[in-house]
Amino acid sequence: MCKIINLIVTACLFCLSTYTSAQATYFKCVTPKGTTFSQFPCSDNATSHTITATEPKQTGKEINYTKQLNELERDTVISNLEAELRSNQHKLAILLREKDRADFKQQQRLNHILSADDKKRISKDIRNTQKKLDKQYKKDKALIEKRIKKLQKKIDAYQP
């Protein structure tokens, strides 16, 4: 534990020394409990050490990452919109399959009836059911296509 604290103190002293001047002095005291580093002598057997900066502080060139970050964000938005667009296109295909399945089921219902009176009554019921199914399908299809157009406009707006 003491060694960790000593290392932290040394690092802090080193950092402070580079900010204040090119040279700094610190004291190192070795005790039975461990080694201590300090700005001031901590015992009679303290040894003095000097830190000298060999190179001036160097910094890298300033880079503005705003353009790159904006491009990454735009790419992310586009990929999310394209994923949502694909999702809506799949929903449209699923909706069509469900409509076809319901139509087929109604046609099968008509084929199972044998008597003429029942066939007329059932065919009228099937027409009404299919009208309802078609109406609901057109409504759902229009809603999904509207979403698809809206997403496509957003994607086009983000494209360079």
mmCIF file of C-alpha atoms in Angstrom:
data_model
loop_
_atom_site.group_PDB
_atom_site.id
_atom_site.type_symbol
_atom_site.label_atom_id
_atom_site.label_comp_id
_atom_site.label_asym_id
_atom_site.label_seq_id
_atom_site.Cartn_x
_atom_site.Cartn_y
_atom_site.Cartn_z
ATOM 1 C CA MET A 1 0.000 0.000 0.000
ATOM 2 C CA CYS A 2 2.812 2.391 0.908
ATOM 3 C CA LYS A 3 4.607 1.599 -2.331
ATOM 4 C CA ILE A 4 1.544 2.503 -4.356
ATOM 5 C CA ILE A 5 1.156 5.771 -2.489
ATOM 6 C CA ASN A 6 4.859 6.460 -2.963
ATOM 7 C CA LEU A 7 4.570 5.863 -6.688
ATOM 8 C CA ILE A 8 1.584 8.184 -6.880
ATOM 9 C CA VAL A 9 3.438 10.871 -4.953
ATOM 10 C CA THR A 10 6.456 10.454 -7.233
ATOM 11 C CA ALA A 11 4.294 10.723 -10.319
ATOM 12 C CA CYS A 12 2.596 13.831 -8.938
ATOM 13 C CA LEU A 13 5.934 15.382 -8.064
ATOM 14 C CA PHE A 14 7.243 14.599 -11.505
ATOM 15 C CA CYS A 15 4.184 16.143 -13.122
ATOM 16 C CA LEU A 16 4.342 19.216 -10.923
ATOM 17 C CA SER A 17 8.018 19.616 -11.614
ATOM 18 C CA THR A 18 7.479 19.682 -15.366
ATOM 19 C CA TYR A 19 4.846 22.374 -15.023
ATOM 20 C CA THR A 20 6.736 24.637 -12.648
ATOM 21 C CA SER A 21 10.249 24.570 -14.047
ATOM 22 C CA ALA A 22 12.681 22.518 -16.035
ATOM 23 C CA GLN A 23 14.334 21.256 -12.819
ATOM 24 C CA ALA A 24 12.865 20.076 -9.544
ATOM 25 C CA THR A 25 14.271 18.546 -6.392
ATOM 26 C CA TYR A 26 12.647 15.835 -4.307
ATOM 27 C CA PHE A 27 13.755 13.803 -1.315
ATOM 28 C CA LYS A 28 13.730 10.045 -0.960
ATOM 29 C CA CYS A 29 13.548 8.492 2.531
ATOM 30 C CA VAL A 30 13.913 4.753 3.067
ATOM 31 C CA THR A 31 12.296 3.525 6.309
ATOM 32 C CA PRO A 32 11.379 0.071 7.610
ATOM 33 C CA LYS A 33 7.777 0.779 6.547
ATOM 34 C CA GLY A 34 8.769 1.580 2.982
ATOM 35 C CA THR A 35 10.126 4.312 0.754
ATOM 36 C CA THR A 36 8.747 7.839 0.966
ATOM 37 C CA PHE A 37 9.154 10.633 -1.557
ATOM 38 C CA SER A 38 8.681 14.224 -0.449
ATOM 39 C CA GLN A 39 9.384 17.847 -1.353
ATOM 40 C CA PHE A 40 10.991 18.262 2.067
ATOM 41 C CA PRO A 41 13.542 16.063 3.870
ATOM 42 C CA CYS A 42 11.602 13.512 5.872
ATOM 43 C CA SER A 43 14.504 12.112 7.922
ATOM 44 C CA ASP A 44 18.254 12.476 8.443
ATOM 45 C CA ASN A 45 19.068 9.806 5.875
ATOM 46 C CA ALA A 46 16.977 11.478 3.123
ATOM 47 C CA THR A 47 18.690 11.599 -0.238
ATOM 48 C CA SER A 48 18.156 14.504 -2.567
ATOM 49 C CA HIS A 49 17.314 13.855 -6.227
ATOM 50 C CA THR A 50 16.893 16.316 -9.049
ATOM 51 C CA ILE A 51 14.550 15.886 -11.970
ATOM 52 C CA THR A 52 15.733 17.552 -15.139
ATOM 53 C CA ALA A 53 13.636 17.816 -18.255
ATOM 54 C CA THR A 54 15.667 16.647 -21.239
ATOM 55 C CA GLU A 55 13.236 17.752 -23.958
ATOM 56 C CA PRO A 56 10.750 20.552 -24.112
ATOM 57 C CA LYS A 57 7.125 19.538 -23.925
ATOM 58 C CA GLN A 58 5.996 18.386 -27.345
ATOM 59 C CA THR A 59 2.438 18.344 -28.516
ATOM 60 C CA GLY A 60 0.952 16.887 -31.627
ATOM 61 C CA LYS A 61 -0.682 19.008 -34.245
ATOM 62 C CA GLU A 62 -4.224 20.128 -33.577
ATOM 63 C CA ILE A 63 -6.649 17.935 -35.467
ATOM 64 C CA ASN A 64 -10.276 18.872 -35.878
ATOM 65 C CA TYR A 65 -12.284 15.660 -35.777
ATOM 66 C CA THR A 66 -15.646 17.376 -36.243
ATOM 67 C CA LYS A 67 -15.877 16.564 -39.939
ATOM 68 C CA GLN A 68 -15.014 12.893 -39.387
ATOM 69 C CA LEU A 69 -17.443 12.613 -36.478
ATOM 70 C CA ASN A 70 -20.220 14.227 -38.501
ATOM 71 C CA GLU A 71 -19.569 11.803 -41.354
ATOM 72 C CA LEU A 72 -19.648 8.821 -38.988
ATOM 73 C CA GLU A 73 -22.875 10.059 -37.437
ATOM 74 C CA ARG A 74 -24.404 10.566 -40.893
ATOM 75 C CA ASP A 75 -23.365 7.042 -41.928
ATOM 76 C CA THR A 76 -24.895 5.635 -38.749
ATOM 77 C CA VAL A 77 -28.157 7.488 -39.333
ATOM 78 C CA ILE A 78 -28.267 6.291 -42.945
ATOM 79 C CA SER A 79 -27.641 2.657 -41.986
ATOM 80 C CA ASN A 80 -30.348 2.835 -39.290
ATOM 81 C CA LEU A 81 -32.820 4.359 -41.754
ATOM 82 C CA GLU A 82 -31.974 1.720 -44.372
ATOM 83 C CA ALA A 83 -32.534 -1.019 -41.787
ATOM 84 C CA GLU A 84 -35.912 0.471 -40.915
ATOM 85 C CA LEU A 85 -36.728 0.715 -44.628
ATOM 86 C CA ARG A 86 -35.903 -2.977 -45.135
ATOM 87 C CA SER A 87 -38.019 -3.811 -42.102
ATOM 88 C CA ASN A 88 -41.016 -1.990 -43.567
ATOM 89 C CA GLN A 89 -40.534 -3.671 -46.947
ATOM 90 C CA HIS A 90 -40.544 -7.045 -45.177
ATOM 91 C CA LYS A 91 -43.712 -6.037 -43.315
ATOM 92 C CA LEU A 92 -45.313 -5.250 -46.668
ATOM 93 C CA ALA A 93 -44.369 -8.682 -48.038
ATOM 94 C CA ILE A 94 -45.701 -10.372 -44.883
ATOM 95 C CA LEU A 95 -48.938 -8.416 -45.175
ATOM 96 C CA LEU A 96 -49.391 -9.586 -48.776
ATOM 97 C CA ARG A 97 -48.757 -13.214 -47.775
ATOM 98 C CA GLU A 98 -51.300 -12.958 -44.959
ATOM 99 C CA LYS A 99 -53.885 -11.492 -47.361
ATOM 100 C CA ASP A 100 -53.252 -14.250 -49.895
ATOM 101 C CA ARG A 101 -53.533 -16.858 -47.146
ATOM 102 C CA ALA A 102 -56.871 -15.414 -45.975
ATOM 103 C CA ASP A 103 -58.195 -15.310 -49.576
ATOM 104 C CA PHE A 104 -57.155 -18.913 -50.127
ATOM 105 C CA LYS A 105 -58.850 -19.942 -46.893
ATOM 106 C CA GLN A 106 -62.094 -18.292 -48.025
ATOM 107 C CA GLN A 107 -61.892 -20.017 -51.423
ATOM 108 C CA GLN A 108 -61.359 -23.364 -49.699
ATOM 109 C CA ARG A 109 -64.450 -22.683 -47.633
ATOM 110 C CA LEU A 110 -66.471 -22.256 -50.840
ATOM 111 C CA ASN A 111 -65.131 -25.487 -52.354
ATOM 112 C CA HIS A 112 -66.223 -27.576 -49.362
ATOM 113 C CA ILE A 113 -69.916 -26.703 -49.688
ATOM 114 C CA LEU A 114 -71.890 -29.046 -51.911
ATOM 115 C CA SER A 115 -75.523 -27.848 -51.994
ATOM 116 C CA ALA A 116 -76.484 -24.958 -54.308
ATOM 117 C CA ASP A 117 -78.353 -22.970 -51.629
ATOM 118 C CA ASP A 118 -75.460 -23.207 -49.203
ATOM 119 C CA LYS A 119 -73.056 -22.314 -51.979
ATOM 120 C CA LYS A 120 -74.934 -19.065 -52.775
ATOM 121 C CA ARG A 121 -75.166 -18.094 -49.118
ATOM 122 C CA ILE A 122 -71.528 -18.914 -48.428
ATOM 123 C CA SER A 123 -70.294 -17.183 -51.608
ATOM 124 C CA LYS A 124 -72.046 -13.965 -50.527
ATOM 125 C CA ASP A 125 -70.439 -14.263 -47.089
ATOM 126 C CA ILE A 126 -67.056 -14.938 -48.705
ATOM 127 C CA ARG A 127 -67.390 -11.859 -50.959
ATOM 128 C CA ASN A 128 -68.163 -9.694 -47.929
ATOM 129 C CA THR A 129 -65.255 -11.187 -45.995
ATOM 130 C CA GLN A 130 -62.892 -10.680 -48.928
ATOM 131 C CA LYS A 131 -64.038 -7.071 -49.312
ATOM 132 C CA LYS A 132 -63.232 -6.496 -45.646
ATOM 133 C CA LEU A 133 -59.869 -8.213 -46.050
ATOM 134 C CA ASP A 134 -59.055 -6.165 -49.168
ATOM 135 C CA LYS A 135 -60.080 -2.939 -47.457
ATOM 136 C CA GLN A 136 -57.907 -3.704 -44.424
ATOM 137 C CA TYR A 137 -55.023 -4.793 -46.662
ATOM 138 C CA LYS A 138 -55.179 -1.581 -48.702
ATOM 139 C CA LYS A 139 -55.289 0.481 -45.519
ATOM 140 C CA ASP A 140 -52.289 -1.315 -43.987
ATOM 141 C CA LYS A 141 -50.421 -1.280 -47.298
ATOM 142 C CA ALA A 142 -50.956 2.468 -47.709
ATOM 143 C CA LEU A 143 -49.706 3.081 -44.166
ATOM 144 C CA ILE A 144 -46.542 1.018 -44.688
ATOM 145 C CA GLU A 145 -45.884 2.531 -48.132
ATOM 146 C CA LYS A 146 -46.258 5.994 -46.616
ATOM 147 C CA ARG A 147 -43.614 5.067 -44.009
ATOM 148 C CA ILE A 148 -41.367 3.680 -46.745
ATOM 149 C CA LYS A 149 -41.611 6.910 -48.762
ATOM 150 C CA LYS A 150 -40.882 8.977 -45.664
ATOM 151 C CA LEU A 151 -37.828 6.847 -44.848
ATOM 152 C CA GLN A 152 -36.623 7.029 -48.442
ATOM 153 C CA LYS A 153 -36.852 10.838 -48.335
ATOM 154 C CA LYS A 154 -34.831 10.895 -45.107
ATOM 155 C CA ILE A 155 -32.189 8.617 -46.623
ATOM 156 C CA ASP A 156 -32.008 10.794 -49.752
ATOM 157 C CA ALA A 157 -31.601 13.890 -47.573
ATOM 158 C CA TYR A 158 -28.599 12.332 -45.795
ATOM 159 C CA GLN A 159 -26.921 11.077 -48.969
ATOM 160 C CA PRO A 160 -24.039 13.315 -50.129
#
